[in-house]
């Protein structure tokens, strides 16, 4: 029976091994912090919009190279370009292609007459025929100037203005064959590069970052030179190297600690090897199951998963602690004796982990699945393999005996009067802490990005006037034309805000592709005005110039989207999602959160227009889930109590109260030190519920059994180590999670034996 | 790589002879801080059978700007400074204005026109391939082919002729239009009047 189980499990482990090899070859690891962000089930199109905006820039690297004057800025740009193109960097320059602009101009040419700026529209409507004629004459006689067409194609010179308005959506301007901008005391050259590898491929050793640093050094050699860089590849590499650092400190740190504890307790190689094997298999199973259920495994899942070591070793500890000092022949019986308690402990832990996955955070779901699968894997290894491979004797060591004996000296809370003041004191501490507890639901907890990257990103955004990816308007319509039409009144309101200085500008699809109704109206307006202008010029020159002919039909979305003009704005055209069509209107030059309320107001009363403040939305979502998960903890404690009652009847409280007290003490501690309560703290407490009860279960299952206490003591110390190390993580979310787990574990671990059964009593 | 080397050689060679030419032209040109005179412009435009003739006067002030006042066939003024370009027709109320602080291309155009009208060959040679010859005792003739991408979009080529001053400019636009501008009565005096100074300050 035991052997057959071992063989079945061996086959499964083999399958996992094969899968692991394939997984690490294809390296489907995700480092994108955005992948951790929640899907908002109330507004999937908002999520789709943000994803689309993010996808477009996945490989892009934007650099500004600045110097006090244009000459040295150009030299600095050359130095940076040389450094970036050196062999070894997986980068290529994304050319700002002049032919692309030519192609866009050619594409628009037949529709030139219906592309007007609001100012032109107003002028053409009110100008007298004298004024129109005069302007046309001036443009005709002007020595030379920037023109895009023959005079007769654009007698009033409207088109360059329209292009200038499009160009104004971006601060950079062509100058001497480069893209130039001026600001913050420097002249800057804009360079755009592209990573040749996906930002999410593993094992490229931060090559992009290294190349950018080389370029930074080269630029710094020029007096007053400065390089500012931003891009998803840099974030991805920073996240990857941080994660791999943390995986090794947390994972290896707790593994070494666990194995050391095993050695101290058992003084034998067999437990070390077997516990080590159970941990490795647990991790491999966790990774394989996660990879099978999700397309990509997030690096933070691995960081979090590294702390799994501290929990998954419990089963092995229990087995060996119970097995110590017993003849080898009895190991099957030991396993059967332990099984009910271990199963119940596994069940509570797995349920707690899976409850993490109720939050709509893709990253959390992965972590939940990863942890639950890992625990099951480690448990099954202990169950199926330990009795088969653990053949020799295992004498009781002096260390284990000392630990085991310490249980007898551990204080035990009774209803005696001397415990009342202590209890009252504890309650005051808890109540006071809870009273002071604050909450915070800030998206910044998710960002573990290095400060210098964020600073560069901000400076770049300021200089370039880049549109904000977090605040935007989402425009919805029954068809494409309706979407474009609905942008028009919104733009009018925004124009007023631009005039007030609330923002510097915006980018809207309908500026590149006006609604058909507007195209028809503008074509009519410009035809009337230009005919008057041409007639005036004919009268003045005695010649017979004629106005050019333009396309008869309107410019349709289908034709626009497949044109060379579309890339400039395509990311903002979401197209159909469900039965509706969507576009995004992006804002430039938002200074501080104070103006957001006025922008939100701009959408009021406009049908199909929605203000999206992603930062605020995610924070609100995190707040909502913090409360939901908080409720879930209360419900979870009740459910666990029911489970415990079913097994332990009137003594169930002994396993339950320490966990509840530990949780409250952790909350109180956060309150006293002023650490705010966040979603991730709550998630840590949820997990605590699943694992903390384990200790109580084992002590109740085997009352007065020193070996159970040895196992609990070992489990407590190793869990403490692994979550303590998680508390060192540079990702704020993981740190607060680790801290909550650490405090709670310590409290529960100390409290549990205090609630053990009086000697001589038994639950059965 | 070989092609690159060959190209570099060609470039170096032309620079050598070109620099001789440029030194020659520069030594023949006066370098006035202001220049005023009459102009006559003959512009050939697609859709017009006869060349469009215009006449007027101009004032070029180094570092300040250019006033280009057309007198015939209609009165209009064009003011180009480092900061803006504005044009105005005396009758009919037609006017337009461009701000260089928003449109740097204008600043570049401005710099270019200064260089062109004052014959600043040093500055022109950064954006054009310059060929030409010295004529007689104090004349010269130059052909400019744009090397700068932005200018190449507008001009196919430019021909300049002059002696102490630039006497004639011929602009060949990529669209096929061309302008021949001749300057007469060139002088370095009188200094700008109060109204002219005010216009240049814009």
Coordinates of N, CA, C and O in Angstrom, one line a residue, chain A residues 682-764:
Chain A
X682 N -3.9 42.9 5.6 CA -5.0 42.1 5.8 C -4.8 40.7 5.2 O -5.2 39.7 5.8
X683 N -4.2 40.7 4.0 CA -3.9 39.4 3.4 C -3.0 38.6 4.2 O -3.1 37.3 4.3
X684 N -2.0 39.2 4.8 CA -1.1 38.5 5.7 C -1.8 37.9 6.9 O -1.6 36.7 7.3
X685 N -2.8 38.6 7.4 CA -3.5 38.2 8.6 C -4.4 37.0 8.2 O -4.7 36.1 9.0
X686 N -4.9 37.0 6.9 CA -5.8 35.9 6.5 C -5.0 34.6 6.4 O -5.4 33.6 6.8
X687 N -3.7 34.8 6.0 CA -2.9 33.6 5.9 C -2.5 33.1 7.3 O -2.5 31.9 7.6
X688 N -2.4 34.0 8.2 CA -2.1 33.7 9.6 C -3.1 32.8 10.2 O -2.8 31.9 10.9
X689 N -4.4 33.1 9.8 CA -5.5 32.3 10.3 C -5.3 30.9 9.9 O -5.5 30.0 10.7
X690 N -4.9 30.7 8.7 CA -4.7 29.3 8.2 C -3.6 28.5 8.8 O -3.7 27.4 9.1
X691 N -2.5 29.3 9.1 CA -1.3 28.6 9.6 C -1.2 28.6 11.1 O -0.7 27.6 11.7
X692 N -1.7 29.6 11.8 CA -1.6 29.7 13.2 C -2.4 28.7 13.9 O -2.0 28.1 14.9
X693 N -3.5 28.3 13.3 CA -4.4 27.3 14.0 C -3.7 25.9 14.0 O -4.0 25.1 14.8
X694 N -2.8 25.7 13.0 CA -2.1 24.5 12.9 C -1.5 24.1 14.2 O -1.5 22.9 14.7
X695 N -0.8 25.0 14.9 CA -0.1 24.7 16.1 C -1.1 24.2 17.2 O -0.8 23.2 17.8
X696 N -2.2 24.9 17.3 CA -3.2 24.5 18.2 C -3.7 23.1 17.9 O -3.9 22.3 18.8
X697 N -3.9 22.8 16.6 CA -4.4 21.5 16.2 C -3.4 20.4 16.6 O -3.8 19.4 17.2
X698 N -2.2 20.6 16.4 CA -1.2 19.6 16.7 C -1.1 19.4 18.2 O -1.0 18.3 18.7
X699 N -1.1 20.5 19.0 CA -1.0 20.4 20.4 C -2.3 19.7 21.0 O -2.2 19.0 22.0
X700 N -3.4 19.9 20.3 CA -4.6 19.3 20.8 C -4.7 17.8 20.4 O -5.1 17.0 21.2
X701 N -4.2 17.5 19.2 CA -4.2 16.2 18.7 C -3.4 15.3 19.6 O -3.7 14.1 19.8
X702 N -2.3 15.8 20.0 CA -1.3 15.0 20.7 C -1.0 15.7 22.0 O 0.2 16.2 22.3
X703 N -1.9 15.9 22.9 CA -1.7 16.6 24.2 C -0.6 15.9 25.0 O -0.6 14.7 25.1
X704 N 0.2 16.8 25.6 CA 1.2 16.2 26.5 C 2.3 15.5 25.8 O 3.2 15.0 26.3
X705 N 2.2 15.4 24.4 CA 3.2 14.8 23.6 C 4.3 15.7 23.4 O 4.2 16.7 22.6
X706 N 5.5 15.5 23.9 CA 6.6 16.4 23.8 C 7.0 16.5 22.3 O 7.4 17.5 21.8
X707 N 6.8 15.4 21.5 CA 7.3 15.4 20.1 C 6.5 16.4 19.3 O 7.0 17.0 18.4
X708 N 5.2 16.5 19.6 CA 4.3 17.4 18.9 C 4.8 18.8 19.2 O 4.9 19.7 18.3
X709 N 5.2 19.1 20.4 CA 5.7 20.4 20.7 C 7.1 20.7 20.0 O 7.3 21.8 19.6
X710 N 7.9 19.6 19.9 CA 9.1 19.8 19.2 C 8.8 20.3 17.8 O 9.4 21.2 17.2
X711 N 7.9 19.6 17.1 CA 7.5 19.9 15.8 C 7.0 21.3 15.7 O 7.3 22.1 14.8
X712 N 6.1 21.7 16.6 CA 5.5 23.0 16.6 C 6.6 24.1 16.8 O 6.6 25.1 16.1
X713 N 7.5 23.8 17.7 CA 8.6 24.7 18.0 C 9.4 25.0 16.7 O 9.7 26.1 16.3
X714 N 9.8 23.8 16.1 CA 10.6 23.9 14.8 C 9.8 24.7 13.8 O 10.3 25.6 13.1
X715 N 8.5 24.3 13.6 CA 7.7 25.0 12.6 C 7.6 26.5 12.8 O 7.8 27.3 11.9
X716 N 7.4 26.8 14.1 CA 7.3 28.2 14.4 C 8.6 29.0 14.1 O 8.5 30.0 13.4
X717 N 9.7 28.4 14.5 CA 11.0 29.1 14.3 C 11.2 29.3 12.8 O 11.7 30.3 12.3
X718 N 11.0 28.2 12.0 CA 11.3 28.3 10.6 C 10.4 29.2 9.8 O 10.8 30.0 9.0
X719 N 9.1 29.2 10.2 CA 8.1 30.1 9.6 C 8.5 31.5 9.9 O 8.5 32.4 9.0
X720 N 8.9 31.7 11.1 CA 9.3 33.0 11.5 C 10.5 33.6 10.7 O 10.5 34.7 10.3
X721 N 11.4 32.7 10.5 CA 12.6 33.0 9.7 C 12.2 33.4 8.3 O 12.6 34.4 7.8
X722 N 11.3 32.6 7.7 CA 11.0 32.8 6.3 C 10.2 34.1 6.1 O 10.5 34.9 5.2
X723 N 9.3 34.4 7.0 CA 8.5 35.6 6.8 C 9.2 36.8 7.3 O 9.1 37.9 6.8
X724 N 10.1 36.6 8.3 CA 11.0 37.6 8.7 C 11.8 38.1 7.5 O 12.0 39.3 7.3
X725 N 12.3 37.2 6.7 CA 13.1 37.5 5.5 C 12.2 38.2 4.5 O 12.7 39.1 3.8
X726 N 11.0 37.8 4.4 CA 10.1 38.5 3.5 C 9.9 39.9 3.9 O 9.7 40.8 3.0
X727 N 10.0 40.2 5.2 CA 9.9 41.5 5.7 C 11.0 42.4 5.2 O 11.0 43.6 5.3
X728 N 12.1 41.8 4.7 CA 13.2 42.5 4.1 C 13.0 42.9 2.7 O 13.8 43.6 2.1
X729 N 12.0 42.4 2.1 CA 11.7 42.7 0.6 C 11.7 44.2 0.3 O 11.2 45.0 1.1
X730 N 12.2 44.5 -0.9 CA 12.1 46.0 -1.2 C 10.8 46.3 -1.8 O 10.5 47.5 -2.1
X731 N 9.9 45.3 -2.0 CA 8.6 45.6 -2.5 C 7.7 45.9 -1.3 O 7.5 45.1 -0.5
X732 N 7.2 47.2 -1.2 CA 6.4 47.6 0.0 C 5.3 46.6 0.3 O 5.1 46.3 1.5
X733 N 4.6 46.1 -0.7 CA 3.5 45.2 -0.4 C 3.9 43.9 0.2 O 3.4 43.5 1.2
X734 N 5.0 43.4 -0.3 CA 5.5 42.1 0.3 C 6.1 42.4 1.7 O 6.0 41.5 2.6
X735 N 6.7 43.6 1.9 CA 7.3 43.9 3.2 C 6.2 43.9 4.3 O 6.3 43.3 5.4
X736 N 5.1 44.6 4.0 CA 4.0 44.8 5.1 C 3.4 43.4 5.3 O 3.1 43.1 6.4
X737 N 3.3 42.6 4.2 CA 2.7 41.3 4.3 C 3.6 40.5 5.2 O 3.1 39.8 6.2
X738 N 4.9 40.5 5.0 CA 5.9 39.8 5.8 C 5.9 40.2 7.2 O 5.9 39.3 8.1
X739 N 5.7 41.5 7.4 CA 5.8 42.0 8.8 C 4.5 41.5 9.6 O 4.7 41.1 10.7
X740 N 3.4 41.6 8.9 CA 2.2 41.1 9.6 C 2.3 39.6 10.0 O 1.9 39.2 11.1
X741 N 2.8 38.9 9.0 CA 3.0 37.4 9.2 C 3.9 37.2 10.4 O 3.7 36.3 11.2
X742 N 5.0 37.9 10.4 CA 6.1 37.7 11.4 C 5.6 38.0 12.8 O 5.7 37.1 13.7
X743 N 4.9 39.1 12.9 CA 4.4 39.5 14.3 C 3.3 38.5 14.7 O 3.4 38.0 15.9
X744 N 2.4 38.2 13.8 CA 1.3 37.3 14.1 C 1.9 35.9 14.5 O 1.4 35.3 15.5
X745 N 2.8 35.4 13.7 CA 3.4 34.1 14.0 C 4.0 34.0 15.4 O 3.8 33.1 16.1
X746 N 4.8 35.0 15.7 CA 5.5 35.0 17.0 C 4.5 35.0 18.1 O 4.6 34.2 19.0
X747 N 3.4 35.9 18.0 CA 2.4 35.9 19.0 C 1.7 34.6 19.2 O 1.5 34.1 20.3
X748 N 1.3 34.0 18.0 CA 0.5 32.8 18.1 C 1.4 31.7 18.6 O 1.0 30.9 19.5
X749 N 2.6 31.7 18.2 CA 3.5 30.6 18.6 C 3.8 30.6 20.1 O 3.8 29.6 20.8
X750 N 3.9 31.9 20.7 CA 4.1 32.0 22.1 C 2.8 31.6 22.9 O 2.8 31.0 23.9
X751 N 1.6 32.1 22.3 CA 0.4 31.9 23.0 C -0.2 30.5 23.0 O -0.8 30.0 24.0
X752 N 0.1 29.8 21.8 CA -0.6 28.5 21.7 C -0.3 27.5 22.9 O -1.3 26.9 23.4
X753 N 0.9 27.3 23.3 CA 1.1 26.4 24.4 C 0.5 26.8 25.7 O 0.2 26.0 26.6
X754 N 0.2 28.1 25.8 CA -0.4 28.7 27.0 C -1.8 28.1 27.2 O -2.4 28.1 28.2
X755 N -2.4 27.8 26.0 CA -3.8 27.3 26.0 C -3.9 25.8 25.9 O -4.9 25.3 25.6
X756 N -2.8 25.1 26.1 CA -2.8 23.6 26.0 C -3.7 23.0 27.0 O -4.0 23.6 28.0
X757 N -4.0 21.7 26.8 CA -4.8 21.0 27.7 C -4.1 20.8 29.1 O -2.9 20.6 29.1
X758 N -4.9 20.8 30.2 CA -4.2 20.5 31.4 C -3.7 19.1 31.4 O -4.3 18.2 30.7
X759 N -2.6 18.8 32.1 CA -2.0 17.4 32.0 C -3.1 16.4 32.4 O -3.9 16.6 33.3
X760 N -3.0 15.3 31.7 CA -3.9 14.1 32.1 C -5.2 14.2 31.4 O -5.9 13.2 31.3
X761 N -5.5 15.3 30.8 CA -6.8 15.4 30.1 C -6.6 15.0 28.6 O -5.5 15.2 28.1
X762 N -7.6 14.5 28.0 CA -7.5 14.1 26.6 C -8.8 14.5 25.9 O -9.9 14.4 26.5
X763 N -8.7 14.9 24.6 CA -10.0 15.3 23.9 C -10.9 14.1 23.7 O -12.1 14.3 23.6
X764 N -10.3 12.9 23.6 CA -11.2 11.8 23.4 C -11.6 11.2 24.7 O -12.6 11.0 25.1

